[in-house]
Coordinates of C-alpha atoms and ligand atoms in Angstrom, one line a residue:
M7 CA 284.6 101.4 75.7
N8 CA 284.1 104.4 78.0
Q9 CA 287.1 105.5 79.9
I10 CA 287.3 104.0 83.4
K11 CA 289.3 104.4 86.6
I12 CA 290.9 101.1 87.4
G13 CA 293.1 100.0 90.3
I14 CA 295.7 97.3 89.4
V15 CA 297.2 95.2 92.2
C16 CA 300.2 93.0 91.4
Y17 CA 303.7 92.0 92.4
P18 CA 306.0 94.7 91.3
T19 CA 308.9 92.3 90.6
F20 CA 310.3 90.9 87.3
G21 CA 307.9 87.8 87.6
G22 CA 305.5 87.1 84.8
S23 CA 302.3 88.2 86.6
G24 CA 303.8 91.6 87.5
V25 CA 305.0 92.1 83.9
V26 CA 301.6 91.3 82.5
A27 CA 299.8 93.5 85.0
T28 CA 302.2 96.4 84.4
E29 CA 302.1 96.1 80.6
L30 CA 298.3 95.9 80.7
G31 CA 298.1 99.0 82.9
K32 CA 300.4 100.9 80.6
A33 CA 298.3 99.9 77.5
L34 CA 295.0 100.8 79.3
A35 CA 296.5 104.3 80.2
Q36 CA 297.4 104.8 76.5
E37 CA 293.8 104.1 75.7
G38 CA 292.8 107.0 78.0
H39 CA 291.8 104.9 81.1
K40 CA 293.1 106.1 84.5
V41 CA 295.2 103.4 86.0
H42 CA 296.2 103.3 89.6
F43 CA 298.9 100.7 90.5
I44 CA 298.7 99.6 94.2
T45 CA 301.8 97.7 95.1
Y46 CA 304.6 97.6 97.7
S47 CA 307.2 99.2 95.3
Q48 CA 307.2 100.7 91.9
P49 CA 306.6 98.0 89.3
S50 CA 309.9 97.2 87.5
R51 CA 308.3 97.7 84.0
L52 CA 306.6 101.0 85.0
D53 CA 309.3 102.8 83.1
F54 CA 306.9 105.1 81.2
L55 CA 305.4 108.5 81.9
N56 CA 301.7 109.0 81.1
E57 CA 299.2 111.5 82.6
N58 CA 296.8 108.5 83.2
L59 CA 299.2 106.4 85.3
F60 CA 299.4 106.6 89.1
Y61 CA 301.3 104.6 91.7
H62 CA 300.2 104.1 95.3
E63 CA 302.8 102.4 97.6
V64 CA 301.6 100.0 100.2
S65 CA 303.6 100.7 103.3
I66 CA 303.7 98.2 106.1
R67 CA 304.0 99.4 109.7
S68 CA 306.3 97.1 111.6
Y69 CA 305.9 96.4 115.3
P70 CA 308.1 94.1 117.5
L71 CA 305.1 91.8 118.0
F72 CA 304.8 91.1 114.3
E73 CA 307.1 88.2 113.4
Y74 CA 305.2 88.3 110.0
P75 CA 304.1 91.8 109.1
P76 CA 300.5 91.7 108.0
Y77 CA 301.0 92.8 104.3
E78 CA 297.5 91.7 103.3
L79 CA 295.9 94.1 105.8
A80 CA 298.0 97.0 104.7
L81 CA 297.2 96.2 101.1
A82 CA 293.4 96.0 101.8
S83 CA 293.5 99.3 103.7
K84 CA 295.4 100.9 100.8
M85 CA 292.9 99.5 98.3
V86 CA 290.0 101.0 100.4
S87 CA 291.6 104.4 100.5
V88 CA 292.6 104.5 96.8
V89 CA 289.1 103.3 95.7
K90 CA 287.5 106.0 97.9
N91 CA 289.8 108.9 97.1
E92 CA 290.2 108.2 93.4
K93 CA 286.7 107.1 92.9
L94 CA 287.8 103.9 91.1
D95 CA 285.3 101.9 89.0
L96 CA 287.0 98.5 89.2
L97 CA 289.9 96.7 91.0
H98 CA 291.9 94.2 88.9
V99 CA 294.1 92.0 91.0
H100 CA 296.9 89.8 89.5
Y101 CA 298.0 86.6 91.2
A102 CA 295.4 85.2 93.7
I103 CA 297.7 85.1 96.7
P104 CA 297.2 87.3 98.7
H105 CA 295.7 89.9 96.3
A106 CA 292.3 88.2 95.8
S107 CA 291.6 87.8 99.5
A108 CA 292.9 91.3 100.3
A109 CA 290.5 92.6 97.5
Y110 CA 287.6 90.7 99.1
M111 CA 288.4 92.3 102.5
A112 CA 288.6 95.8 100.8
K113 CA 285.3 95.2 99.0
Q114 CA 283.5 94.3 102.3
I115 CA 284.9 97.4 104.0
L116 CA 283.9 99.6 101.1
K117 CA 280.4 98.0 101.1
S118 CA 280.0 99.2 104.7
H119 CA 280.7 102.7 103.3
G120 CA 278.1 102.4 100.6
I121 CA 280.6 101.8 97.8
N122 CA 280.3 98.8 95.5
I123 CA 283.6 98.0 93.8
P124 CA 283.7 95.1 91.3
V125 CA 286.8 93.0 91.6
V126 CA 288.5 91.0 88.8
T127 CA 291.0 88.4 89.7
T128 CA 293.5 87.1 87.1
L129 CA 295.1 83.7 87.8
H130 CA 298.6 83.4 86.6
G131 CA 299.9 80.0 87.3
T132 CA 301.8 79.1 90.5
D133 CA 299.0 80.8 92.5
I134 CA 297.0 77.8 91.4
T135 CA 299.3 75.0 90.3
L136 CA 301.9 75.2 93.0
V137 CA 301.2 77.5 96.0
G138 CA 297.5 77.9 95.8
K139 CA 296.5 74.3 96.0
D140 CA 298.7 73.7 99.1
A141 CA 296.5 73.1 102.1
S142 CA 298.0 76.1 103.9
Y143 CA 296.3 78.4 101.3
E144 CA 293.6 76.4 99.5
P145 CA 290.5 77.4 101.5
V146 CA 291.3 81.2 101.2
V147 CA 292.2 80.9 97.5
T148 CA 288.9 79.0 96.7
F149 CA 286.8 81.5 98.7
S150 CA 288.4 84.6 97.2
I151 CA 288.2 83.3 93.6
N152 CA 284.5 82.5 94.2
Q153 CA 283.9 85.9 95.7
S154 CA 285.5 87.8 92.8
D155 CA 283.1 89.5 90.4
G156 CA 285.2 88.3 87.5
V157 CA 287.9 85.7 87.1
T158 CA 290.3 85.3 84.2
A159 CA 293.1 82.8 83.6
V160 CA 296.0 83.2 81.2
S161 CA 295.4 79.9 79.4
E162 CA 292.8 77.2 78.8
D163 CA 295.1 74.8 80.7
L164 CA 295.2 77.0 83.8
R165 CA 291.4 77.4 83.6
K166 CA 291.0 73.6 83.6
E167 CA 293.6 73.1 86.4
T168 CA 291.7 75.7 88.6
Y169 CA 288.4 73.8 88.1
L170 CA 290.2 70.5 88.8
H171 CA 291.9 71.5 92.1
F172 CA 289.4 74.0 93.6
K173 CA 285.7 73.9 94.2
I174 CA 285.0 76.9 91.9
T175 CA 281.4 78.1 91.4
N176 CA 282.5 81.1 89.4
E177 CA 282.9 81.2 85.6
I178 CA 286.5 81.6 84.5
Q179 CA 287.3 83.5 81.3
V180 CA 290.5 82.8 79.4
I181 CA 292.4 85.9 78.3
P182 CA 295.8 84.9 77.1
N183 CA 299.0 86.8 77.9
F184 CA 300.1 89.3 75.3
I185 CA 303.1 91.1 73.9
D186 CA 303.8 94.6 72.8
L187 CA 305.3 93.8 69.4
E188 CA 306.3 97.4 68.9
K189 CA 308.7 97.1 71.9
F190 CA 309.6 93.4 71.4
K191 CA 310.6 93.6 67.8
K192 CA 313.9 92.3 66.7
Q193 CA 316.5 95.1 66.9
K194 CA 319.5 95.4 64.6
K195 CA 322.3 94.5 67.1
D196 CA 324.9 93.0 64.8
H197 CA 327.8 94.5 66.9
F198 CA 326.3 93.0 70.0
K199 CA 326.0 89.5 68.4
K200 CA 329.6 89.8 67.2
A201 CA 330.8 90.6 70.6
I202 CA 329.1 87.6 72.2
C203 CA 329.6 85.2 69.3
P204 CA 332.8 86.4 67.6
N205 CA 333.2 83.1 65.6
G206 CA 329.6 82.9 64.4
E207 CA 328.5 80.6 67.3
M208 CA 324.8 79.9 67.8
L209 CA 323.3 81.9 70.6
I210 CA 321.0 80.2 73.0
V211 CA 319.0 82.1 75.7
H212 CA 317.1 81.2 78.8
T213 CA 315.1 83.7 80.9
S214 CA 313.4 83.0 84.2
N215 CA 313.3 83.5 87.9
F216 CA 315.6 80.5 88.4
R217 CA 313.1 78.6 90.6
K218 CA 313.0 74.8 90.8
V219 CA 309.9 74.7 88.6
K220 CA 312.0 76.1 85.7
R221 CA 314.3 73.0 85.7
I222 CA 317.5 75.2 85.2
G223 CA 319.6 72.0 85.4
D224 CA 317.9 70.8 82.1
V225 CA 318.8 74.1 80.4
I226 CA 322.4 73.6 81.2
K227 CA 322.3 69.9 80.2
V228 CA 320.7 70.6 76.8
F229 CA 323.1 73.4 76.2
N230 CA 326.1 71.1 77.1
N231 CA 324.8 68.5 74.6
I232 CA 324.4 71.1 71.8
H233 CA 327.8 72.6 72.6
K234 CA 329.4 69.1 72.0
E235 CA 327.9 69.2 68.5
I236 CA 328.1 72.8 67.3
P237 CA 329.8 76.0 68.4
A238 CA 327.4 77.7 70.7
K239 CA 327.0 80.2 73.6
L240 CA 324.4 80.3 76.3
L241 CA 323.1 83.5 78.0
M242 CA 321.2 83.0 81.2
I243 CA 318.9 86.0 82.1
G244 CA 317.3 86.5 85.5
D245 CA 318.1 85.4 89.0
G246 CA 316.8 83.2 91.8
P247 CA 317.5 80.3 94.1
E248 CA 318.8 77.9 91.5
R249 CA 321.4 80.2 90.0
A250 CA 324.3 79.2 92.2
T251 CA 323.7 75.5 91.5
A252 CA 323.5 76.2 87.8
E253 CA 326.8 78.1 87.9
E254 CA 328.4 75.1 89.7
Q255 CA 327.0 72.7 87.1
C256 CA 328.6 74.7 84.3
R257 CA 332.0 74.6 86.1
E258 CA 331.7 70.8 86.6
L259 CA 330.8 70.4 82.9
N260 CA 333.7 72.7 82.0
I261 CA 331.5 75.0 79.8
S262 CA 331.7 78.2 82.0
Q263 CA 333.7 80.0 79.3
D264 CA 330.6 79.7 76.9
V265 CA 327.9 80.4 79.4
R266 CA 327.2 83.9 80.9
F267 CA 324.8 84.6 83.7
L268 CA 323.6 88.1 83.2
G269 CA 321.2 88.5 86.2
K270 CA 318.0 90.6 86.0
L271 CA 317.8 92.7 82.9
E272 CA 315.5 95.6 82.1
A273 CA 315.8 95.4 78.3
V274 CA 315.5 91.7 77.8
E275 CA 314.5 92.3 74.1
E276 CA 318.0 93.6 73.3
V277 CA 319.4 90.2 74.2
L278 CA 316.6 88.2 72.6
S279 CA 317.1 90.2 69.4
V280 CA 320.4 88.4 68.8
A281 CA 319.4 84.9 70.0
D282 CA 318.9 81.9 67.8
L283 CA 317.1 79.6 70.2
F284 CA 315.1 79.9 73.5
L285 CA 315.0 77.1 76.1
M286 CA 312.1 76.6 78.4
P287 CA 312.2 73.1 79.9
S288 CA 309.8 74.0 82.8
E289 CA 308.1 71.5 85.0
K290 CA 305.0 73.6 84.9
E291 CA 304.2 76.8 83.0
S292 CA 300.6 78.2 82.8
F293 CA 301.4 80.2 79.7
G294 CA 305.2 80.9 79.2
L295 CA 305.3 84.6 78.7
A296 CA 309.1 84.5 78.5
A297 CA 308.8 82.2 75.4
L298 CA 306.3 84.6 73.8
E299 CA 308.8 87.5 74.4
A300 CA 311.5 85.4 72.6
M301 CA 309.1 84.5 69.7
A302 CA 308.3 88.2 69.3
C303 CA 312.0 88.7 68.7
E304 CA 312.0 85.9 66.1
V305 CA 313.5 83.3 68.4
P306 CA 312.2 79.7 68.1
V307 CA 311.5 77.8 71.3
I308 CA 312.4 74.4 72.6
S309 CA 310.1 73.7 75.6
S310 CA 308.5 71.0 77.6
N311 CA 304.9 70.1 76.6
T312 CA 303.4 71.1 80.0
G313 CA 300.6 73.4 81.2
G314 CA 299.7 76.1 78.7
I315 CA 302.9 76.0 76.6
P316 CA 301.2 73.9 73.9
E317 CA 298.7 76.8 73.5
L318 CA 301.7 79.0 72.5
N319 CA 304.5 76.9 71.0
I320 CA 303.5 75.0 68.0
N321 CA 305.3 71.7 67.7
G322 CA 307.5 71.5 64.6
V323 CA 306.5 75.1 63.6
T324 CA 307.6 77.7 66.1
G325 CA 310.1 75.2 67.7
F326 CA 309.5 71.9 69.4
M327 CA 308.1 70.4 72.6
S328 CA 309.4 67.4 74.5
N329 CA 308.3 65.6 77.7
I330 CA 309.4 67.2 80.9
G331 CA 313.0 66.2 81.7
D332 CA 313.7 64.6 78.2
V333 CA 317.0 66.3 77.7
E334 CA 318.0 64.0 74.9
D335 CA 314.9 64.8 72.9
M336 CA 315.3 68.5 73.6
T337 CA 318.9 68.3 72.3
K338 CA 317.9 66.5 69.2
K339 CA 315.1 69.0 68.4
S340 CA 317.4 72.0 69.2
L341 CA 319.9 70.8 66.6
I342 CA 317.1 70.5 64.0
V343 CA 316.0 74.1 64.7
L344 CA 319.6 75.3 64.7
D345 CA 320.4 73.7 61.3
K346 CA 321.1 76.6 59.0
N347 CA 318.6 75.2 56.4
N348 CA 315.8 75.2 59.0
L349 CA 316.5 78.2 61.2
P350 CA 315.2 81.0 59.0
K351 CA 311.7 79.3 58.7
F352 CA 311.5 78.6 62.4
K353 CA 312.3 82.2 63.1
E354 CA 309.7 83.5 60.7
N355 CA 307.1 81.1 62.2
A356 CA 307.9 82.2 65.7
L357 CA 307.3 85.9 64.9
K358 CA 304.1 85.0 63.0
R359 CA 302.7 83.2 66.1
A360 CA 303.7 86.0 68.4
Q361 CA 301.7 88.4 66.3
E362 CA 298.6 86.5 67.3
F363 CA 299.2 87.7 70.9
D364 CA 299.9 91.3 70.1
I365 CA 298.5 93.7 72.8
S366 CA 296.3 95.3 70.2
R367 CA 294.3 92.0 70.0
I368 CA 294.2 91.2 73.7
L369 CA 293.5 94.6 75.2
P370 CA 290.0 94.8 73.8
L371 CA 289.3 91.4 75.4
Y372 CA 290.1 92.9 78.8
E373 CA 288.1 96.1 78.2
A374 CA 285.1 94.0 77.1
Y375 CA 285.5 91.9 80.2
Y376 CA 285.7 94.9 82.5
Q377 CA 282.5 96.3 80.9
K378 CA 280.7 93.0 81.4
V379 CA 281.8 92.7 85.0
M380 CA 280.8 96.3 85.8
E381 CA 277.4 96.0 84.2
R382 CA 276.8 92.7 86.1
A383 CA 277.8 94.3 89.4
S384 CA 275.6 97.4 88.9
S385 CA 272.6 95.3 87.9
R386 CA 273.0 93.3 91.1
I387 CA 272.8 96.5 93.1
S388 CA 269.8 97.8 91.4
V389 CA 267.9 94.5 91.8
Ligands
LIG405 O1 307.0 81.8 86.5 C1 306.7 82.1 87.6 O2 306.7 81.4 88.6 C2 306.3 83.5 87.8 C3 304.9 83.6 87.6 C4 304.3 84.9 88.0 O3 303.1 84.9 88.3 O4 305.0 85.9 88.1 O5 304.6 83.3 86.2 C5 303.4 82.8 85.9 O6 302.6 83.8 85.2 C6 303.1 84.2 84.0 C7 302.3 85.4 83.5 O7 300.9 85.1 83.4 C8 303.1 83.0 83.0 O8 303.5 83.4 81.7 C9 304.0 81.9 83.6 O9 303.8 80.8 82.7 C10 303.5 81.5 85.0 N1 304.5 80.6 85.6 C11 304.2 79.3 85.9 O10 303.1 78.8 85.7 C12 305.3 78.6 86.5

């Protein structure tokens, strides 16, 4: 594909959509495309120097009248100036709220300046399944998805959910999440494993933003059950509203000595490299990027069978899936995976499955999609 200039709009935080957007931008830059990130702070995974990567900060002017500073307006204005000054070919916004509607506004303003900028919106999950379909946002989300020049969803399930809950007239293309296997490969960290599990305990890991949708309580309950059966430790990576309750739950169950809350980590792959099992009992998960990261480090997954997870975790092969909240089944399946006779095969399968989502396979799908959207947009103009 010809090299293009692309603006990426995302949340700069540790959340999945921000991670996907940042990793995509980094990979596009390595392919020679010029990538301009437009966000309110430096994306946490933008830890990489490349002559093709640029960052434009959205600054919000506060004013005593503004109880709610109008971020969307500041973002749209920044998109207008970056598209004009950097002569961008395309805007790719990640997470519909409020990025897709801000992009629509920017597009209309640019049109009045004689510039036609195609907009691609990628739907990530809670922007559709949780927040987006709420009546307080739904009309704007529907409108801005329909006004995008291209729309992608990170799983088939999310695509279906979007058609189910919104009146969508646009075609939605599924482009699954991906992993950089070079970065997320199991590292030799025997000393680290020894320090955490000095007596050869099994190491169980959970990563998330500790929101209600992640069912953190189930992570602790499953671990507590496993812990009653075999020597095990639990590492909890990430932070969020449910963390304090989870810590209290561990104290009540008297397992705090074997559970460590590590907070947000930059190099999550270092911890995953020494893990034996990953727990993802989420209520809803459009894809489950955190599970893919674990699998890339050869860690099998016990998950719920919700949303897009079945498109990633193969039941009985890369781990197991149980119904949401079925802690007993998750425990039973965890013990099967952790059985010393089974674990090596599950680990091998997890890695094999992760290889199907390597960035080298998914990046060309995005590039082809950009090409299609740009061609469609320019043919509309010349008509
Ligand atoms: O998990 C979250 O709530 C964060 C959210 C995000 O957008 O940052 O994650 C969603 O997008 C990820 C990347 O596409 C997906 O892997 C997650 O499954 C999805 N989360 C949910 O659907 C709950």
